[in-house]
Coordinates of C-alpha atoms and ligand atoms in Angstrom, one line a residue:
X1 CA -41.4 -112.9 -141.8
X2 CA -40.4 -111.2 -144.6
X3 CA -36.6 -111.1 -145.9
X4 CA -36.0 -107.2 -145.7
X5 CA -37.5 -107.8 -141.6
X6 CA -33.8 -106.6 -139.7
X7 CA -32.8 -109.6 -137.7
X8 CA -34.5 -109.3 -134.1
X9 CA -32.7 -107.3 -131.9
X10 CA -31.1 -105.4 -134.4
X11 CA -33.7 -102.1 -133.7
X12 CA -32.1 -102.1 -130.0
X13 CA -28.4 -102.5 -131.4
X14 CA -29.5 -99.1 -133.6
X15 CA -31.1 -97.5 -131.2
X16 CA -28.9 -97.8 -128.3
X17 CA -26.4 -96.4 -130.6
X18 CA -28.2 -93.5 -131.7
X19 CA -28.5 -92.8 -127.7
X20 CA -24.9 -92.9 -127.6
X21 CA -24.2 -90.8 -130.0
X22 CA -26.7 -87.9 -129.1
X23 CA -25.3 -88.0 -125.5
X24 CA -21.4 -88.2 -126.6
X25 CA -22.7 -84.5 -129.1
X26 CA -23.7 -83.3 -126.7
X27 CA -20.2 -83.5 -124.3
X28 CA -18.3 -82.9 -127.3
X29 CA -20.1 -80.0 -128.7
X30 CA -20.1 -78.4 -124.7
X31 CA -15.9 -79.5 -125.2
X32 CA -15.6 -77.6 -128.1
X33 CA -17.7 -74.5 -126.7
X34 CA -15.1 -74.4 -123.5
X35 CA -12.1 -74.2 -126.1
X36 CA -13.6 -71.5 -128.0
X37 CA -14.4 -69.5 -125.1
X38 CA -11.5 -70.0 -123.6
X39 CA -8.5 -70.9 -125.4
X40 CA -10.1 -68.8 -128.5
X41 CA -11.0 -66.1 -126.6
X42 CA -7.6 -65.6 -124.7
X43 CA -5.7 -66.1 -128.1
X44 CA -7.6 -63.3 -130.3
X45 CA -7.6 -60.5 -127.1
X46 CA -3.7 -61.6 -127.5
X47 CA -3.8 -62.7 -123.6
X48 CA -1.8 -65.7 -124.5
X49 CA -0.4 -66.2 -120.4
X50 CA -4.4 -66.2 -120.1
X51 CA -4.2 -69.7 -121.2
X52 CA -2.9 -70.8 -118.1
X53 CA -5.7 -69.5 -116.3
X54 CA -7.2 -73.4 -116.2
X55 CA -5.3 -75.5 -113.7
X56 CA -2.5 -78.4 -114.3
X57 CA -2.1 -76.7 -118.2
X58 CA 1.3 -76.1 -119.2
X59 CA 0.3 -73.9 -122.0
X60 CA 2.1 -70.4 -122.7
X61 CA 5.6 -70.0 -121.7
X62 CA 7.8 -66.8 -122.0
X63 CA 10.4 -66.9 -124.3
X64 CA 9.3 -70.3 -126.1
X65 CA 7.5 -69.0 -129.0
X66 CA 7.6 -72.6 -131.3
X67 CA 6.5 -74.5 -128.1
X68 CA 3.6 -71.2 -127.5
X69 CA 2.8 -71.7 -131.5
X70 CA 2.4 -75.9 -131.4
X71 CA 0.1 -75.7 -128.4
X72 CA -2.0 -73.0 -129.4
X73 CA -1.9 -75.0 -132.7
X74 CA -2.9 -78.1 -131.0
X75 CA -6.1 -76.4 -129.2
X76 CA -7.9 -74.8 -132.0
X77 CA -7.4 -77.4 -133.8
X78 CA -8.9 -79.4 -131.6
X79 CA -12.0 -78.2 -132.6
X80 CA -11.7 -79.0 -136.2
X81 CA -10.6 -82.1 -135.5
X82 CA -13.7 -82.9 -132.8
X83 CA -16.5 -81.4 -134.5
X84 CA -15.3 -83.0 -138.1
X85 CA -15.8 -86.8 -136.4
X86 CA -19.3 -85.5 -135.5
X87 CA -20.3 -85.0 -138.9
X88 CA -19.1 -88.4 -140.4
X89 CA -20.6 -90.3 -138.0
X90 CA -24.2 -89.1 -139.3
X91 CA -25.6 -91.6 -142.1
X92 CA -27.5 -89.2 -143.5
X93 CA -24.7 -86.8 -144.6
X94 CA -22.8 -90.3 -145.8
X95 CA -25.5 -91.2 -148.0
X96 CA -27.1 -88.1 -149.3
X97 CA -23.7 -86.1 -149.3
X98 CA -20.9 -88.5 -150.1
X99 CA -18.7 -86.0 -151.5
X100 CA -18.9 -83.9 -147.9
X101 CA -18.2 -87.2 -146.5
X102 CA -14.7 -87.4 -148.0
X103 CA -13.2 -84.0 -148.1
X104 CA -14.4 -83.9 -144.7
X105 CA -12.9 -87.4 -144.1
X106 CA -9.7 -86.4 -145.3
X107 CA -9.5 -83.0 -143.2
X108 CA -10.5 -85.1 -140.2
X109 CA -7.7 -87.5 -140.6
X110 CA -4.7 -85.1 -142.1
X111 CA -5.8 -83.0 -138.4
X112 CA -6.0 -86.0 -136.4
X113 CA -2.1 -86.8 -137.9
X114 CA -1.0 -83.2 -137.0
X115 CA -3.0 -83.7 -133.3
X116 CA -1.1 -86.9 -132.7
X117 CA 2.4 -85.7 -134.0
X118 CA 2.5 -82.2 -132.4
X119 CA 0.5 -83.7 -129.0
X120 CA 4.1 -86.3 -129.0
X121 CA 5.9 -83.0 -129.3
X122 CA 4.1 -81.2 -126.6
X123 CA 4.5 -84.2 -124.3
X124 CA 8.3 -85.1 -125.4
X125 CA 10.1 -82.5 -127.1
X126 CA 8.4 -79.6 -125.0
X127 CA 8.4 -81.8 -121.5
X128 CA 5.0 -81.6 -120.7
X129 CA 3.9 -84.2 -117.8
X130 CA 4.4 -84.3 -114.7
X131 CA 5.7 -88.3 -114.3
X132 CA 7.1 -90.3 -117.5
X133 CA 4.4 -93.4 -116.6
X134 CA 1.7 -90.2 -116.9
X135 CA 2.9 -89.6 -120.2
X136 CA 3.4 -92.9 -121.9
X137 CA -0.4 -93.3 -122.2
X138 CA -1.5 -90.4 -124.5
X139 CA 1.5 -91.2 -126.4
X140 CA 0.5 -94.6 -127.2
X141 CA -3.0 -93.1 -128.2
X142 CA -1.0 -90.6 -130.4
X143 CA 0.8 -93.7 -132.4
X144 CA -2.6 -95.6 -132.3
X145 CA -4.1 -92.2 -133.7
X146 CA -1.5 -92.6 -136.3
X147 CA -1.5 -96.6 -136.9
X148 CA -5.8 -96.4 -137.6
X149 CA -5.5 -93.7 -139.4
X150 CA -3.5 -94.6 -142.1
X151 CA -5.4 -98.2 -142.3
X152 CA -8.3 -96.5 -142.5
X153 CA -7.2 -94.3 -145.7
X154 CA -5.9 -97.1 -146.9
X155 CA -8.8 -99.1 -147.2
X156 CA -11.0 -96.2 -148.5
X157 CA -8.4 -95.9 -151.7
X158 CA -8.6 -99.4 -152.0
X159 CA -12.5 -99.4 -152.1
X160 CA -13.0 -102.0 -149.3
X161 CA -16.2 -100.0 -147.5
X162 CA -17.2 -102.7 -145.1
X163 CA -13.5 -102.9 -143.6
X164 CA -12.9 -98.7 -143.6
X165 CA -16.1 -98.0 -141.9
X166 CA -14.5 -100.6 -138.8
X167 CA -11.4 -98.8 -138.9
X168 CA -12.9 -95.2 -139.4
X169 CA -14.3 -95.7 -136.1
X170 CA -11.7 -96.9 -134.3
X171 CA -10.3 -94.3 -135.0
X172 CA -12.7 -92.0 -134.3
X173 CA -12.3 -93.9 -130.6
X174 CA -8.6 -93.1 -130.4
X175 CA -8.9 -89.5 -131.4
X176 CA -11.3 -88.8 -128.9
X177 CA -9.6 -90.5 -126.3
X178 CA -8.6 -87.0 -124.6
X179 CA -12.3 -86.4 -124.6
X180 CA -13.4 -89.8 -123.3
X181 CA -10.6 -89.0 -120.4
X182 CA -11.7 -85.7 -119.3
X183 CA -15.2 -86.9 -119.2
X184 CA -14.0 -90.4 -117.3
X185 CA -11.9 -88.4 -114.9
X186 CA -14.8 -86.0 -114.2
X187 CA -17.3 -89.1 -114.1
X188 CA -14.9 -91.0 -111.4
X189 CA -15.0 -87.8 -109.4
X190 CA -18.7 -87.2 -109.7
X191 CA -19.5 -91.1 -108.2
X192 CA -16.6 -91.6 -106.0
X193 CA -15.6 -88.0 -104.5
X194 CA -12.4 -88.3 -106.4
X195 CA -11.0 -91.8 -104.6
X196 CA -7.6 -92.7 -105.8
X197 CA -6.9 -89.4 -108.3
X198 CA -4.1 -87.4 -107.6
X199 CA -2.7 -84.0 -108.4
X200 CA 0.1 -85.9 -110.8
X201 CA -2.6 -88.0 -112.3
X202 CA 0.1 -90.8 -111.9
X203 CA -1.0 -93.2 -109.2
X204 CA -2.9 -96.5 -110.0
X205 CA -6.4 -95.1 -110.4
X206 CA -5.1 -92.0 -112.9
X207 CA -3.2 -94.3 -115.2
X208 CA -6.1 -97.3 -115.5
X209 CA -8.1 -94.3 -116.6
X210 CA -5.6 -92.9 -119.1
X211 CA -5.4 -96.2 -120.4
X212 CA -9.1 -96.9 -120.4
X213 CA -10.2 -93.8 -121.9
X214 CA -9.1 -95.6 -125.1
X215 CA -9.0 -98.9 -124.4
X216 CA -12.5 -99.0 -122.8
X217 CA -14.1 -97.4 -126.1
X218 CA -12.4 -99.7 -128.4
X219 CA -13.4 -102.7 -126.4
X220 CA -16.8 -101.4 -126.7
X221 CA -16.6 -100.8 -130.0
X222 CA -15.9 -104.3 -131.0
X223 CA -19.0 -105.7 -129.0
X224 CA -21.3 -103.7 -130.9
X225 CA -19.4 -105.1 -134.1
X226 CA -19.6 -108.4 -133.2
X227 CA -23.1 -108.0 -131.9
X228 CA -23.7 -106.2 -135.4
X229 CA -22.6 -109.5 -136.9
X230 CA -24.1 -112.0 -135.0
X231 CA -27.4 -114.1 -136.0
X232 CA -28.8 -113.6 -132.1
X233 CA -31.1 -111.3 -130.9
X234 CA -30.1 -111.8 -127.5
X235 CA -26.4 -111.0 -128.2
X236 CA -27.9 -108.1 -129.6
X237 CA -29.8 -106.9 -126.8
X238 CA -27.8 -107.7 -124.0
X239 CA -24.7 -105.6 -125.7
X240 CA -27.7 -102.6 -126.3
X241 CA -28.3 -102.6 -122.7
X242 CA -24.5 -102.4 -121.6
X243 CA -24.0 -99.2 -124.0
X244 CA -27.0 -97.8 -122.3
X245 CA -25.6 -98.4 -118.9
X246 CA -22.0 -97.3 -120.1
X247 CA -23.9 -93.9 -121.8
X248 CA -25.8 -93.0 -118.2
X249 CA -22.1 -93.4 -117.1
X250 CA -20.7 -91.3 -119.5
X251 CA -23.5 -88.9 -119.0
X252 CA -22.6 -88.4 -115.3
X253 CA -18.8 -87.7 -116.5
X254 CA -20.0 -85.4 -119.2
X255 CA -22.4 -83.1 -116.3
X256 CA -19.3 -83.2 -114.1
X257 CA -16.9 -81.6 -117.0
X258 CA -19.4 -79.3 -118.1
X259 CA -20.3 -78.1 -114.2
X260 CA -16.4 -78.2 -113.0
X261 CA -14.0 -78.7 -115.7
X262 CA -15.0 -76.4 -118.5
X263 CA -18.7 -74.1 -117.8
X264 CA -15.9 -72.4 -115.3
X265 CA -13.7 -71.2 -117.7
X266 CA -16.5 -70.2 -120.1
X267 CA -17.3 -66.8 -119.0
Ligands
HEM1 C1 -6.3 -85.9 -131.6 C2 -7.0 -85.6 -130.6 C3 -6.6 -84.6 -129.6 C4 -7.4 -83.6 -129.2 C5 -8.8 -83.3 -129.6 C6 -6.6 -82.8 -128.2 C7 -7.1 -81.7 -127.5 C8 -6.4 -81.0 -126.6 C9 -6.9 -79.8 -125.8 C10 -8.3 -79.3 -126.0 C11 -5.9 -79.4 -125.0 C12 -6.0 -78.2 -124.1 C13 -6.1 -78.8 -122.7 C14 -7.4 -78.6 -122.0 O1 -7.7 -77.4 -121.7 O2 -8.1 -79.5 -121.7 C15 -4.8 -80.3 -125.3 C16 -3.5 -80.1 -124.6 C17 -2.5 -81.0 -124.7 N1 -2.5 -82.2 -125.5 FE1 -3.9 -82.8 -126.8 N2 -5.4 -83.4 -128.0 C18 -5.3 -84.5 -128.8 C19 -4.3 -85.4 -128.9 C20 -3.2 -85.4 -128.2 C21 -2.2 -86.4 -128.1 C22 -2.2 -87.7 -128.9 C23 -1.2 -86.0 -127.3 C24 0.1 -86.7 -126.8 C25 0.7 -87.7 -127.4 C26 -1.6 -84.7 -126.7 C27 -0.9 -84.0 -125.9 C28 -1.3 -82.8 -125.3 C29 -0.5 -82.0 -124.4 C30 0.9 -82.4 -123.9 C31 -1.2 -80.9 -124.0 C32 -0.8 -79.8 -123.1 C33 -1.7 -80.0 -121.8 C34 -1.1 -79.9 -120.5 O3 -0.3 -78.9 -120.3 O4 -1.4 -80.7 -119.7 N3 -2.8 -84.4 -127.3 N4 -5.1 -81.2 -126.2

């Protein structure tokens, strides 16, 4: 064996991720199509009651034109926000590109502070859910949004790579959260005919997904770190196999949002 031979079991760890993230571009990419097409749509014809037109949204409401403002705010941006963790998460733009890397970096995070402060606001200040244990949830992911975010500057101004790349994806995890939910939600449907979820998404089965659609892909996260570090191939390809399994899961959830959540509202 030669020295620059990757440790055995390594080629799994990277491929497995590469899997993952193909299949998670392709659910966000089909994400940010539904908000263009509809959300963008409705807002340039000026149909802005139009937004409504998807169920259990509590977008435009007469008379509050600051609260109409924020969430229509909040949606496009969403977009920016979405695609622009796409992009750093390719190597090749990292390496070849580093200067993309950072302005891009930096527009990913200031948006990802602006998501997570104005989504409290919708939520809070605005009253948007339908049960306060509902609620609490996303608004921990918002102050997580917030608490990763600004480590993760951090230790890009203080030059420690190794220990930003870690915290850059964490907080990749916690932005996408909302994404990782719709496609959970749509995933539990798909495999169980909906057991457990109901129209207030506040009994035990909605909350445990709220919760997990962050929690799940951070614990995740730190198994392929770990598995990253360690000397044993095993390790290695016993954590590729459970992000396969976990990806044909999230592949199911990502079919049911494309065929039922969002490809409706698309035309
Ligand atoms: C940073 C990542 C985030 C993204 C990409 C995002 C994206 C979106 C999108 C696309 C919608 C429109 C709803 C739909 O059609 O599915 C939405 C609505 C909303 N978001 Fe966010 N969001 C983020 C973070 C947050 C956070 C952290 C909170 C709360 C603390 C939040 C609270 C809300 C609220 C209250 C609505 C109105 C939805 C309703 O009426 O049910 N968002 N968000």
């Amino acid at each position: 064996m030669t020295p620059r031979t990757p440790p055995a079991g390594s080629t799994w760890l990277r491929r497995s991720g590469l899997i993952w993230y193909l299949t998670a571009a392709v659910g966000q990419l089909a994400f940010i199509w539904m908000i263009v097409a509809h959300y963008g749509r409705k807002t340039m014809s000026g149909n802005y009651a139009g937004w409504n037109d998807k169920p259990i949204i509590k977008g435009y409401v007469e008379g509050d034109l600051i609260g109409n403002v924020m969430f229509a705010a909040h949606v496009l941006l969403a977009v920016v926000v979405t695609l622009g963790g796409l992009i750093q998460l390719i190597p090749m733009i990292r390496r070849r590109v580093p200067a993309l890397h950072r302005w891009n970096g930096r527009l990913f995070l200031i948006i990802a502070f602006f998501m997570a402060l104005g989504g409290l606001w919708l939520t809070w200040a605005r009253v948007t859910y339908f049960t306060v244990p509902q609620a609490i949830p996303v608004s921990i992911d918002g102050v997580l949004i917030l608490l990763f975010g600004t480590i993760a500057l951090r230790l890009a101004m203080k030059r420690d790579i190794d220990a930003h790349r870690r915290w850059a994806m964490r907080t990749f995890m916690v932005v996408n959260a909302v994404w990782f939910l719709r496609v959970e939600i749509m995933g539990w449907a798909v495999l169980t005919h909906g057991w457990g979820l109901t129209e207030t998404l506040s009994g035990p089965v909605d909350i445990a997904l709220q919760f997990g659609c962050y929690l799940i892909p951070l614990a995740v996260l730190e198994l392929y770190f770990m598995a990253q570090r360690s000397p044993r191939a095993v390790t290695k390809r016993l954590v590729s196999i459970l992000l396969l399994v976990l990806t044909a899961l999230m592949a199911v959830g990502i079919f049911g949002a494309i065929a039922f959540m969002w490809g409706p509202y698309t035309l």
